[in-house]
Short mmCIF file of N, CA, C and O and ligand atoms in Angstrom, two decimals:
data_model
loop_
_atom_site.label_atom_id
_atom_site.label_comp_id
_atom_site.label_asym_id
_atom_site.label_seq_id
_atom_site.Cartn_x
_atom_site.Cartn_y
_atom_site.Cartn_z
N UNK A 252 0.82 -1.21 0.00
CA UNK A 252 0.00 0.00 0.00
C UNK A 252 0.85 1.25 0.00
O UNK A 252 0.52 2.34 -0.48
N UNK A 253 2.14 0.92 0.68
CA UNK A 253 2.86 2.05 0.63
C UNK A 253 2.98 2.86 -0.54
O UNK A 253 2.63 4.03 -0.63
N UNK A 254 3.57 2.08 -1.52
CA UNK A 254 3.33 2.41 -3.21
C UNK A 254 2.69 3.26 -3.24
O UNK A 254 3.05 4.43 -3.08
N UNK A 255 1.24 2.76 -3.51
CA UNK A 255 0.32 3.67 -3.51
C UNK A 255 0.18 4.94 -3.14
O UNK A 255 0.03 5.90 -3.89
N UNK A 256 0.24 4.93 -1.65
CA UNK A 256 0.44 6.44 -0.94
C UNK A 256 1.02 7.53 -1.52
O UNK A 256 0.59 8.66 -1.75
N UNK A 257 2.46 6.80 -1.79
CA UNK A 257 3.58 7.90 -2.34
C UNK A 257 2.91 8.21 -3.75
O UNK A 257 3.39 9.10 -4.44
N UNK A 258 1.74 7.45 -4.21
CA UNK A 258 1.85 7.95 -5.99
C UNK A 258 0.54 8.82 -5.35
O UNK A 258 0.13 9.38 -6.37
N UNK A 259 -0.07 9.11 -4.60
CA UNK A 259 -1.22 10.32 -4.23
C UNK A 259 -0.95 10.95 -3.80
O UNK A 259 -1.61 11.99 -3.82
N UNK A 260 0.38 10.88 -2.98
CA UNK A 260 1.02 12.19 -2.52
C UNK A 260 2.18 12.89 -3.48
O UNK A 260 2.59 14.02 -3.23
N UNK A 261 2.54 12.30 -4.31
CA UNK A 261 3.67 12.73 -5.38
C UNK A 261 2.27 13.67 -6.01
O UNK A 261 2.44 14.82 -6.40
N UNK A 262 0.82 12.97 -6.06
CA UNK A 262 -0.18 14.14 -6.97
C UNK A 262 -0.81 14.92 -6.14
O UNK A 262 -1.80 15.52 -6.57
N UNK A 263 -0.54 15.04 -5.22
CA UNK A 263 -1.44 16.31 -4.01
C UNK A 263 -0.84 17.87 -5.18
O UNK A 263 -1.71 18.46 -5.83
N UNK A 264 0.79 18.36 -5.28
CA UNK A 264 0.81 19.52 -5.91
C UNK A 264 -0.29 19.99 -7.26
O UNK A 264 -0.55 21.16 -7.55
N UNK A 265 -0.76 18.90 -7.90
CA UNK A 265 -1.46 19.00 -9.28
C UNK A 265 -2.96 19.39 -8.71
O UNK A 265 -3.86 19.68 -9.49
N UNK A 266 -3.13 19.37 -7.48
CA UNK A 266 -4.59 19.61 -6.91
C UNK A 266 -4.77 20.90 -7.46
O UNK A 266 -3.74 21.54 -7.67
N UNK A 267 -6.30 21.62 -7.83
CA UNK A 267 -6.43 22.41 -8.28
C UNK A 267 -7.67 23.19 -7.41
O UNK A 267 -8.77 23.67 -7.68
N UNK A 268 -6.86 23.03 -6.31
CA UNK A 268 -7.69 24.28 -4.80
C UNK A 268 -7.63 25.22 -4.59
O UNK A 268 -7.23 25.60 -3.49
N UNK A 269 -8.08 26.21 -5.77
CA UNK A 269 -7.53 27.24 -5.51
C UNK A 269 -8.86 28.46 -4.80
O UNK A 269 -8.93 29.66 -4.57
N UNK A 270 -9.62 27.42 -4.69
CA UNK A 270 -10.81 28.16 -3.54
C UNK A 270 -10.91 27.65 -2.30
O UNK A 270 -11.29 28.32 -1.34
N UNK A 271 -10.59 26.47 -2.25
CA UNK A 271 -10.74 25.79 -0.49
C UNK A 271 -9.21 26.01 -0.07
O UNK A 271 -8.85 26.31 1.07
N UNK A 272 -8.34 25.82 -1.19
CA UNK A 272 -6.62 25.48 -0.54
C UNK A 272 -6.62 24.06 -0.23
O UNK A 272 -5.49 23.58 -0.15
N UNK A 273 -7.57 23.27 -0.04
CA UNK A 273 -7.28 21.68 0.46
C UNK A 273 -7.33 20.93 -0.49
O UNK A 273 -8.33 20.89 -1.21
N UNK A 274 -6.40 20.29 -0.67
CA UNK A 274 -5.30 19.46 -1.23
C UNK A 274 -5.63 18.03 -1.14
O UNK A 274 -5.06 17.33 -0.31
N UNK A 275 -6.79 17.41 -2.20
CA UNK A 275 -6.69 15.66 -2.12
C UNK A 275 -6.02 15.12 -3.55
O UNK A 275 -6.15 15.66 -4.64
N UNK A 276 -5.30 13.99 -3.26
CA UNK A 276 -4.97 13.08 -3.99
C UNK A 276 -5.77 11.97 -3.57
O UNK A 276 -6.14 11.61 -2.45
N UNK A 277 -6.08 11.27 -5.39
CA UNK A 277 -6.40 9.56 -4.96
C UNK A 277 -5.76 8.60 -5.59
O UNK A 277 -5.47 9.06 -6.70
N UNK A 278 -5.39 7.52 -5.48
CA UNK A 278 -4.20 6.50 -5.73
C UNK A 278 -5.00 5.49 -6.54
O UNK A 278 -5.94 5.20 -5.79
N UNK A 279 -5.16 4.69 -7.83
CA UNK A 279 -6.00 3.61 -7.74
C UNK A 279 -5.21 2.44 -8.37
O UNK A 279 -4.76 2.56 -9.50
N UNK A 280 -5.00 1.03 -7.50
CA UNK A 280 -4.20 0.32 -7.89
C UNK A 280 -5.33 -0.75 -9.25
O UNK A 280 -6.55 -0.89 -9.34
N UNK A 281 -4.41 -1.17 -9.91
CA UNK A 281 -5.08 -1.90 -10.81
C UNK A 281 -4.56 -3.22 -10.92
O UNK A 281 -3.39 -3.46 -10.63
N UNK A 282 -5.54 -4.28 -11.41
CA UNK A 282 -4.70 -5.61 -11.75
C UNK A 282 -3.80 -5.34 -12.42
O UNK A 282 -2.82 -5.04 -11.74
N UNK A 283 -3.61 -5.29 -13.60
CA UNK A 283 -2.59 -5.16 -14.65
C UNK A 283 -1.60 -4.21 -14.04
O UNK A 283 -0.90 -3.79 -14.95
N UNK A 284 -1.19 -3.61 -12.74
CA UNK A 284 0.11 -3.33 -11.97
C UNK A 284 -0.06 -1.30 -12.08
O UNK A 284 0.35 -0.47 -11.27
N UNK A 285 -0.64 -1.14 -13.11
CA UNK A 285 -0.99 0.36 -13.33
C UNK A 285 -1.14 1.13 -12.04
O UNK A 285 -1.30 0.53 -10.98
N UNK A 286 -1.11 2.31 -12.09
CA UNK A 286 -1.46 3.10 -11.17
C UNK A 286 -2.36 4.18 -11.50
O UNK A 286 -2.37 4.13 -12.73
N UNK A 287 -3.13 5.15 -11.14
CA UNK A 287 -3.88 5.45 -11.82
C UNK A 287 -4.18 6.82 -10.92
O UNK A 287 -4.83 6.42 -9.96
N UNK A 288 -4.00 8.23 -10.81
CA UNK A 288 -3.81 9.02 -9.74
C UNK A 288 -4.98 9.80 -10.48
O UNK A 288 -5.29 9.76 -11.67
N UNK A 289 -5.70 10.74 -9.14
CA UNK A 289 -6.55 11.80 -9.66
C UNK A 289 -6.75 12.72 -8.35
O UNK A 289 -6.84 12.40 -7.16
N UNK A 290 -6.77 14.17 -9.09
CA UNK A 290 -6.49 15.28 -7.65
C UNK A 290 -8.15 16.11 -7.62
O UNK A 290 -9.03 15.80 -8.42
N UNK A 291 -8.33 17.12 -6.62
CA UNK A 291 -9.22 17.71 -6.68
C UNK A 291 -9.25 18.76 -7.57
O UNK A 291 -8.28 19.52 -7.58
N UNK A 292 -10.47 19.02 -8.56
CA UNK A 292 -10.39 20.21 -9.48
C UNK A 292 -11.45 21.05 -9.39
O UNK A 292 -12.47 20.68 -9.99
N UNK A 293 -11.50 22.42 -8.62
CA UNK A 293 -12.28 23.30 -8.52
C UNK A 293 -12.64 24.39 -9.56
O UNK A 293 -11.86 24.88 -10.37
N UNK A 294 -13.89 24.67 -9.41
CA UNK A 294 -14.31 25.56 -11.05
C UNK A 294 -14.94 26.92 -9.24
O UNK A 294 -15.07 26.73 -8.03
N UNK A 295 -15.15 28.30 -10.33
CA UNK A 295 -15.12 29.36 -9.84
C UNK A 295 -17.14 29.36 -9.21
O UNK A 295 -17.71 30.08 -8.39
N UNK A 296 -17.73 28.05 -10.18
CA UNK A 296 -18.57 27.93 -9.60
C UNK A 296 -18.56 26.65 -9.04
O UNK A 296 -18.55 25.60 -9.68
N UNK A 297 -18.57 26.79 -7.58
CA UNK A 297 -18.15 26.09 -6.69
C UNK A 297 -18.63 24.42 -6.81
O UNK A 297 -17.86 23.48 -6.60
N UNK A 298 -19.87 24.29 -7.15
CA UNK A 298 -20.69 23.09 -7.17
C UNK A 298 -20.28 22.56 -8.11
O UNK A 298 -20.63 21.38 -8.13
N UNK A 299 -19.41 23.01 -9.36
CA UNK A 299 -19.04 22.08 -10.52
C UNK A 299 -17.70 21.17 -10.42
O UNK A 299 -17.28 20.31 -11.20
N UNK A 300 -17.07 21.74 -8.95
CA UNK A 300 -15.81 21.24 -8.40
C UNK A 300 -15.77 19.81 -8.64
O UNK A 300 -16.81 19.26 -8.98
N UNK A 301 -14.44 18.98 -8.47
CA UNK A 301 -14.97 17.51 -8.91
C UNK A 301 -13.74 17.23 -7.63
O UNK A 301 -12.74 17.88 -7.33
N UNK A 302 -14.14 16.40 -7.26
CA UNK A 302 -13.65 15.65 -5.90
C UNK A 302 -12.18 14.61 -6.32
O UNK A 302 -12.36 14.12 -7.43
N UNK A 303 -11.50 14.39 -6.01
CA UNK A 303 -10.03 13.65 -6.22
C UNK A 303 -10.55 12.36 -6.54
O UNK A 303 -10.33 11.96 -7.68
N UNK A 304 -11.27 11.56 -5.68
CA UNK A 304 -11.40 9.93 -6.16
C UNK A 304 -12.41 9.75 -7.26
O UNK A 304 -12.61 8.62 -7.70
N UNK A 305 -13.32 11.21 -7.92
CA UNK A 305 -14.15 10.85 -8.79
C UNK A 305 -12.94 11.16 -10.14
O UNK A 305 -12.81 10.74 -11.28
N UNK A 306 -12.26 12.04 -9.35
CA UNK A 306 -11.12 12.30 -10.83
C UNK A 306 -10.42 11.42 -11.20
O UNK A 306 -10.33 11.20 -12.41
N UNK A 307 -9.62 10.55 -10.15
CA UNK A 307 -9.15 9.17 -10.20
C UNK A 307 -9.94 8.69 -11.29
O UNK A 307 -9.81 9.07 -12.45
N UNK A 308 -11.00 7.60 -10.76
CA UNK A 308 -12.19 6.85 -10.93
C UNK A 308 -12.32 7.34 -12.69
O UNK A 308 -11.99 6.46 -13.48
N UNK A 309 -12.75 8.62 -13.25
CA UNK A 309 -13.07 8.93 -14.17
C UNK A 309 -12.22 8.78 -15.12
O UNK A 309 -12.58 8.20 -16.15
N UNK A 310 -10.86 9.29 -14.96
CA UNK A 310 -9.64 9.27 -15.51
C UNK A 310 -9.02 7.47 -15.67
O UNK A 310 -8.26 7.17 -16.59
N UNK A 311 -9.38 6.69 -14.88
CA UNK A 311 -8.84 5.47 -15.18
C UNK A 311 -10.63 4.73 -16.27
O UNK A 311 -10.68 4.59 -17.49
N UNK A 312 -11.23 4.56 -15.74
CA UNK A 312 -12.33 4.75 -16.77
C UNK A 312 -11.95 5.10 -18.26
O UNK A 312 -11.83 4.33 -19.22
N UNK A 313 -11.83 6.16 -18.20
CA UNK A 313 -11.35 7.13 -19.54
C UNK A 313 -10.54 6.33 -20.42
O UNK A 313 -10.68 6.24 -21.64
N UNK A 314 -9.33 5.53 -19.39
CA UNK A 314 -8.21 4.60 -20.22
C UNK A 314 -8.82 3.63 -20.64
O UNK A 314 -8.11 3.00 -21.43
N UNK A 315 -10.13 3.05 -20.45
CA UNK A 315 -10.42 2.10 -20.61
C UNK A 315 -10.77 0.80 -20.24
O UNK A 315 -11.16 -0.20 -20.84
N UNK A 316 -10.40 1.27 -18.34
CA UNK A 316 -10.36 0.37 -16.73
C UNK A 316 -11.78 0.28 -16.83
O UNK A 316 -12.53 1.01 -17.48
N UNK A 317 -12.08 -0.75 -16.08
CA UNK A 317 -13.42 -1.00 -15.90
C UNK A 317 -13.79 -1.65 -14.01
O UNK A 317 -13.03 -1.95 -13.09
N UNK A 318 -14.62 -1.63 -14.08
CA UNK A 318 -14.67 -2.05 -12.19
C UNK A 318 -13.95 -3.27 -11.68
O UNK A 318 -13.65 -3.46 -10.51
N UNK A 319 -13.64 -4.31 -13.02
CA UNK A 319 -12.98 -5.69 -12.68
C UNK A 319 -11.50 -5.48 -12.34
O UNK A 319 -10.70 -6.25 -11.80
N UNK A 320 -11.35 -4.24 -12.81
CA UNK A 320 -9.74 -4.11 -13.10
C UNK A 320 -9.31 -3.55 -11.90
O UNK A 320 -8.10 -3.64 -11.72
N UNK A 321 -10.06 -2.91 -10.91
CA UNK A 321 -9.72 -1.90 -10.06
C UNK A 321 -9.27 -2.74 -8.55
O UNK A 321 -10.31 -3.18 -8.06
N UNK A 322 -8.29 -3.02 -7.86
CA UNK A 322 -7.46 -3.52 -6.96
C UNK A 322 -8.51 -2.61 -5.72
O UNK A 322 -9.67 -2.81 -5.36
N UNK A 323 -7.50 -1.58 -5.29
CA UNK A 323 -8.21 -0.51 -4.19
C UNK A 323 -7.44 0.67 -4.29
O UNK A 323 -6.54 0.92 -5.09
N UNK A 324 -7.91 1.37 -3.39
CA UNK A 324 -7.49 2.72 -3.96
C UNK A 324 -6.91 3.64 -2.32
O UNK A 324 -7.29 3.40 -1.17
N UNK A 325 -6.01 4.60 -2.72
CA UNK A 325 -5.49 5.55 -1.26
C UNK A 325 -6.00 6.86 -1.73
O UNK A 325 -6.08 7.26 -2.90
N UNK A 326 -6.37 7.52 -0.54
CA UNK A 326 -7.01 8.95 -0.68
C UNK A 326 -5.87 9.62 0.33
O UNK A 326 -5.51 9.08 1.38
N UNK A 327 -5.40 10.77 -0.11
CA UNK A 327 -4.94 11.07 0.99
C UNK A 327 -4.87 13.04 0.50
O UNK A 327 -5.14 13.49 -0.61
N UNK A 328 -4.40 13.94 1.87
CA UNK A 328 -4.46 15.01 1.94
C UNK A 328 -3.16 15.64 2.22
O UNK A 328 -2.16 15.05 1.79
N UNK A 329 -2.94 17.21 3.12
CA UNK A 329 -2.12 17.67 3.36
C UNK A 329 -2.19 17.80 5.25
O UNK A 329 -1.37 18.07 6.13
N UNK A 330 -3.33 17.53 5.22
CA UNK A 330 -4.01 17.03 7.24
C UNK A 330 -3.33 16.11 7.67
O UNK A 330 -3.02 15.16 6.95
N UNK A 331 -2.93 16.24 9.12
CA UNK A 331 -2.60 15.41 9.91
C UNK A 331 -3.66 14.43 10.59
O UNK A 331 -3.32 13.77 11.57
N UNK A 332 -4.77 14.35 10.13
CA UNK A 332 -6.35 14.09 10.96
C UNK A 332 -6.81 13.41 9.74
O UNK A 332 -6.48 13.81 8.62
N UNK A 333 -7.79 12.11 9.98
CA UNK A 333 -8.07 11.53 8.69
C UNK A 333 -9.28 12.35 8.25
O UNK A 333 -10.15 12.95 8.89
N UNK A 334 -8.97 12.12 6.58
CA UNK A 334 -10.38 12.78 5.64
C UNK A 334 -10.44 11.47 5.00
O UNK A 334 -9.51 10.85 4.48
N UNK A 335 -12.54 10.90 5.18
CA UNK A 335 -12.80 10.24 4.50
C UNK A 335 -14.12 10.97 3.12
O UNK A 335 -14.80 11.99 3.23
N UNK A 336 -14.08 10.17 2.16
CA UNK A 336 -14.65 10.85 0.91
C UNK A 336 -16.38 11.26 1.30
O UNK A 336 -17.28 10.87 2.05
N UNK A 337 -16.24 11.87 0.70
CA UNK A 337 -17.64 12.72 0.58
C UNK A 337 -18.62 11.66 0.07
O UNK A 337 -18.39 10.57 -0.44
N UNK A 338 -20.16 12.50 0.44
CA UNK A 338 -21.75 11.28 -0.09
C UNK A 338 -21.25 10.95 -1.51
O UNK A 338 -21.13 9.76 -1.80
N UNK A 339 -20.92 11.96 -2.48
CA UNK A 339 -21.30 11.81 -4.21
C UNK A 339 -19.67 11.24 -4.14
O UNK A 339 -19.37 11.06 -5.32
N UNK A 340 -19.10 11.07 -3.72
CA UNK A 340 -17.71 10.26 -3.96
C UNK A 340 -18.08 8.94 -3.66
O UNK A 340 -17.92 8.07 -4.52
N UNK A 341 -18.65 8.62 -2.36
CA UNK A 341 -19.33 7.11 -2.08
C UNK A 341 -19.69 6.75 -3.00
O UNK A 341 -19.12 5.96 -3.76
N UNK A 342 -21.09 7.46 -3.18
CA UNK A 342 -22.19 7.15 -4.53
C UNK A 342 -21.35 6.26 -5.32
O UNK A 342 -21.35 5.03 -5.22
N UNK A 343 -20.39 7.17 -6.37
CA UNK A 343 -19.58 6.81 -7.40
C UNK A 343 -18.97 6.07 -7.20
O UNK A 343 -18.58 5.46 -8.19
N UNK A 344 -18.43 5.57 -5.73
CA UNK A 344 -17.28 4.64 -5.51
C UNK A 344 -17.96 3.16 -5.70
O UNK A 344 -17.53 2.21 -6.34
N UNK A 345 -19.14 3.27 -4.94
CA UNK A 345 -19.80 2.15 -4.64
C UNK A 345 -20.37 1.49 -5.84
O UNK A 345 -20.90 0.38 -5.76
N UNK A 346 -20.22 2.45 -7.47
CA UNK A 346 -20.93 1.40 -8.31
C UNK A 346 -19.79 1.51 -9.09
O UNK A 346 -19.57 0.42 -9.62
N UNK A 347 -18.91 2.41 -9.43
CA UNK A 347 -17.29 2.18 -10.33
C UNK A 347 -16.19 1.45 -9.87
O UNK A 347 -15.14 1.37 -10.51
N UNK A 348 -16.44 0.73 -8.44
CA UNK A 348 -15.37 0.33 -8.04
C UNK A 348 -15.89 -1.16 -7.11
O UNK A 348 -16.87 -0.99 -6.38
N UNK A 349 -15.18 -2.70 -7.15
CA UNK A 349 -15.76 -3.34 -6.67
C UNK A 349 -16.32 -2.90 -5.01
O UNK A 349 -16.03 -1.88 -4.39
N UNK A 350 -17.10 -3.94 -4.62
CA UNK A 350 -17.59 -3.52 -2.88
C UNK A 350 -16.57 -4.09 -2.17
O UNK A 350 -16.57 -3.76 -0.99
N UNK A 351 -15.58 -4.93 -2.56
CA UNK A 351 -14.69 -5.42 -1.20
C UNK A 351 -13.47 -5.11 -1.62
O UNK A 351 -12.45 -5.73 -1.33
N UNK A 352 -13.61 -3.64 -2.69
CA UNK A 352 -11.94 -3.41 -2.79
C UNK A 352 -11.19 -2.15 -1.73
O UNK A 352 -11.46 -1.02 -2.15
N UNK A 353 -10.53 -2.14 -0.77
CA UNK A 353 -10.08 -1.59 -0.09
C UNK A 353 -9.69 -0.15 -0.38
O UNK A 353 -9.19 0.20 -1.45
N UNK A 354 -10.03 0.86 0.90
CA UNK A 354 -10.05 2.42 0.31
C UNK A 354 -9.20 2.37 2.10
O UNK A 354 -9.55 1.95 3.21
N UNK A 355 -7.82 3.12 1.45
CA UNK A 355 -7.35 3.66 2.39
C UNK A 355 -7.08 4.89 2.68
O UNK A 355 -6.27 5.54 2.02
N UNK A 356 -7.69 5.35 3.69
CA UNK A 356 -7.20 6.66 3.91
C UNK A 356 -5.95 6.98 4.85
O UNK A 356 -5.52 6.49 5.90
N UNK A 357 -5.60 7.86 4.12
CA UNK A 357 -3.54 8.15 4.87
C UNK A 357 -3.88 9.75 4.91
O UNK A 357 -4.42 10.57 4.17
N UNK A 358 -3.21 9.72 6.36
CA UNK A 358 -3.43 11.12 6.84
C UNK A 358 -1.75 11.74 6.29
O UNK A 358 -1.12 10.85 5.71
N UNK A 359 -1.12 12.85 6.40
CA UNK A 359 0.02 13.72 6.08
C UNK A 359 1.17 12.82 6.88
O UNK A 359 2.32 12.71 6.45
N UNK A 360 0.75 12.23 8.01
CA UNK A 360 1.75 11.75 8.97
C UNK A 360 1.85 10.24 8.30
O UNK A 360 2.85 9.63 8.66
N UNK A 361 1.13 9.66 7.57
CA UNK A 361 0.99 8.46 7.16
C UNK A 361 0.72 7.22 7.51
O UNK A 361 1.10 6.11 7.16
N UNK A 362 -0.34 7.84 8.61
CA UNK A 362 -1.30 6.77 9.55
C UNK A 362 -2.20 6.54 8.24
O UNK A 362 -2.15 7.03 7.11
N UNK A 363 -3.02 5.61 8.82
CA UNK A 363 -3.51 4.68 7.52
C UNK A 363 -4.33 4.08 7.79
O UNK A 363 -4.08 2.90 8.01
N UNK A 364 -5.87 4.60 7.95
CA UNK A 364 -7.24 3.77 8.00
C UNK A 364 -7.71 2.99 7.16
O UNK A 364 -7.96 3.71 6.19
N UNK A 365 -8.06 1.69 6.85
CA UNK A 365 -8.47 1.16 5.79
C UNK A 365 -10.11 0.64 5.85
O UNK A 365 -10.26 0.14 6.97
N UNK A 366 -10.93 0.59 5.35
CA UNK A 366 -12.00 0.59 4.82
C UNK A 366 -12.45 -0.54 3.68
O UNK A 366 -11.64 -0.96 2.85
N UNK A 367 -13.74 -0.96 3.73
CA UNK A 367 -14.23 -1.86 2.49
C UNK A 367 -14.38 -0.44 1.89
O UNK A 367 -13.85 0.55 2.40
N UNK A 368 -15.36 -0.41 0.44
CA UNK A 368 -15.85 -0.15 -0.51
C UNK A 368 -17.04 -0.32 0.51
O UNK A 368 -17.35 0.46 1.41
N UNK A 369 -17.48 -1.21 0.26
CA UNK A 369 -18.82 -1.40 0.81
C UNK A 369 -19.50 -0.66 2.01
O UNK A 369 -20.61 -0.13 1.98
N UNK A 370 -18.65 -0.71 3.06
CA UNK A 370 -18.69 0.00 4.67
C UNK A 370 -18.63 1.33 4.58
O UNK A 370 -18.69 2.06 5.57
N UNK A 371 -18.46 1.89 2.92
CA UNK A 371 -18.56 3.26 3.27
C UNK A 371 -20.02 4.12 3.02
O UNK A 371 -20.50 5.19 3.39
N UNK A 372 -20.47 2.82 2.03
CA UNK A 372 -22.16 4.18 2.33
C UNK A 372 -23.24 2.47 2.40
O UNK A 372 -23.54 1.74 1.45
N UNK A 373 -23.52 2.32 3.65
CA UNK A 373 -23.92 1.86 4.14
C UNK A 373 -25.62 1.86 3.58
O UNK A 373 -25.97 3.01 3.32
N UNK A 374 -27.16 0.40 3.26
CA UNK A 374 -27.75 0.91 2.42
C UNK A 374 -27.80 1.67 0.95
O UNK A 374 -28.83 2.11 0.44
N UNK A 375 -26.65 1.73 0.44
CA UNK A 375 -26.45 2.80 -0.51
C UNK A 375 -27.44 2.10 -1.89
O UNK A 375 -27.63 0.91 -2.15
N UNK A 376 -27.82 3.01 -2.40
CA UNK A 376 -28.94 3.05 -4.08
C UNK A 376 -27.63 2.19 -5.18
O UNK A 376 -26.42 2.38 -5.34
N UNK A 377 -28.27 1.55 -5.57
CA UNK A 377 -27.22 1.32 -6.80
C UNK A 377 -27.91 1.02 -7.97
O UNK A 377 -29.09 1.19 -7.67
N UNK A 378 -27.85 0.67 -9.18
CA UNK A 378 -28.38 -0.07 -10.48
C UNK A 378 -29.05 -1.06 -10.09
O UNK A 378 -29.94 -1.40 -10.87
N UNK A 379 -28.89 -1.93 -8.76
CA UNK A 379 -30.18 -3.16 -8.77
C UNK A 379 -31.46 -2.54 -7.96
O UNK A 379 -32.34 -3.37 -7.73
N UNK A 380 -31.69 -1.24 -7.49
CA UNK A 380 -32.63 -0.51 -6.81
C UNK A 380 -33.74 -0.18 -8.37
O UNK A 380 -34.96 -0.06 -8.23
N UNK A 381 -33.07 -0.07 -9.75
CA UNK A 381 -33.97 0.43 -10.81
C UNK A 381 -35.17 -0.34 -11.35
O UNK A 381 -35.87 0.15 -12.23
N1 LIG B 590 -12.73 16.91 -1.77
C1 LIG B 590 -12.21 15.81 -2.38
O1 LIG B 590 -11.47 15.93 -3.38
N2 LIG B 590 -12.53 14.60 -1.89
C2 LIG B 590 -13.32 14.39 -0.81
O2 LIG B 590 -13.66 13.26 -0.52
C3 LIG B 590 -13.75 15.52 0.01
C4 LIG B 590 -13.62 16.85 -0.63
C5 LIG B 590 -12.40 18.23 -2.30
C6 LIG B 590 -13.56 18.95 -2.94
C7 LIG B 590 -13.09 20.38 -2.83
O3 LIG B 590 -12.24 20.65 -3.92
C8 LIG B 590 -12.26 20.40 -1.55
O4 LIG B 590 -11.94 19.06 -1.27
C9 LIG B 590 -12.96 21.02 -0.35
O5 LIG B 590 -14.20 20.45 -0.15
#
């Protein structure tokens, strides 16, 4: 997992906070050994902002990754205190990414909470609710 860490924190500078200042990277490991990084990108209207693990998520997508391919993934910040992902990051996590693939969160100091997929939105709506 260490790996990982260092490739979301090597992308914390590319964060694009230039209204909050806070700084996420997300890490996403893949079968095929890939790595797959995505930072936060803020627009001047605030609500169009896009969150680090949906940028991840979207961006490995984009290559052509699909949910089978996706290992687990590290979120991490510039906080010494853990940050776990937001409702519409769950949402997205919980149907782009398997339910028992591991989401770790690493605080600045590089403590390291780990998490299912699943355990993070608990009840959550998905495609078999339609
Ligand atoms: N943010 C993320 O990138 N991921 C989260 O899970 C929580 C929040 C971003 C969105 C916004 O750019 C900034 O952090 C402050 O909310």
């Amino acid at each position: 997992m260490n790996d990982l860490y260092q490739r979301a924190k090597a992308a914390l500078p590319l964060s694009q906070s230039q209204y909050s200042n806070f700084k996420v990277a997300a890490a996403i490991r893949l079968k095929d050994g890939n790595i797959i990084t995505g930072v936060n990108i803020e627009n001047a209207s605030f609500g169009l902002s896009n969150c680090a693990e949906r940028s991840a998520l979207f961006s490995a997508y984009s290559q052509g990754y699909t949910k089978d391919d996706i290992v687990e993934m590290a979120i991490t910040t510039e906080k010494d205190h853990l940050v776990s992902p937001c409702g519409a990051c769950r949402q997205v996590m919980r149907e782009l990414m398997p339910l028992d693939a591991n989401v770790h969160l690493v605080t600045a100091k590089g403590d390291v909470t780990t998490v299912a997929n699943e355990d993070l939105l608990p009840y959550g709506f998905d495609a078999k609710d339609l």
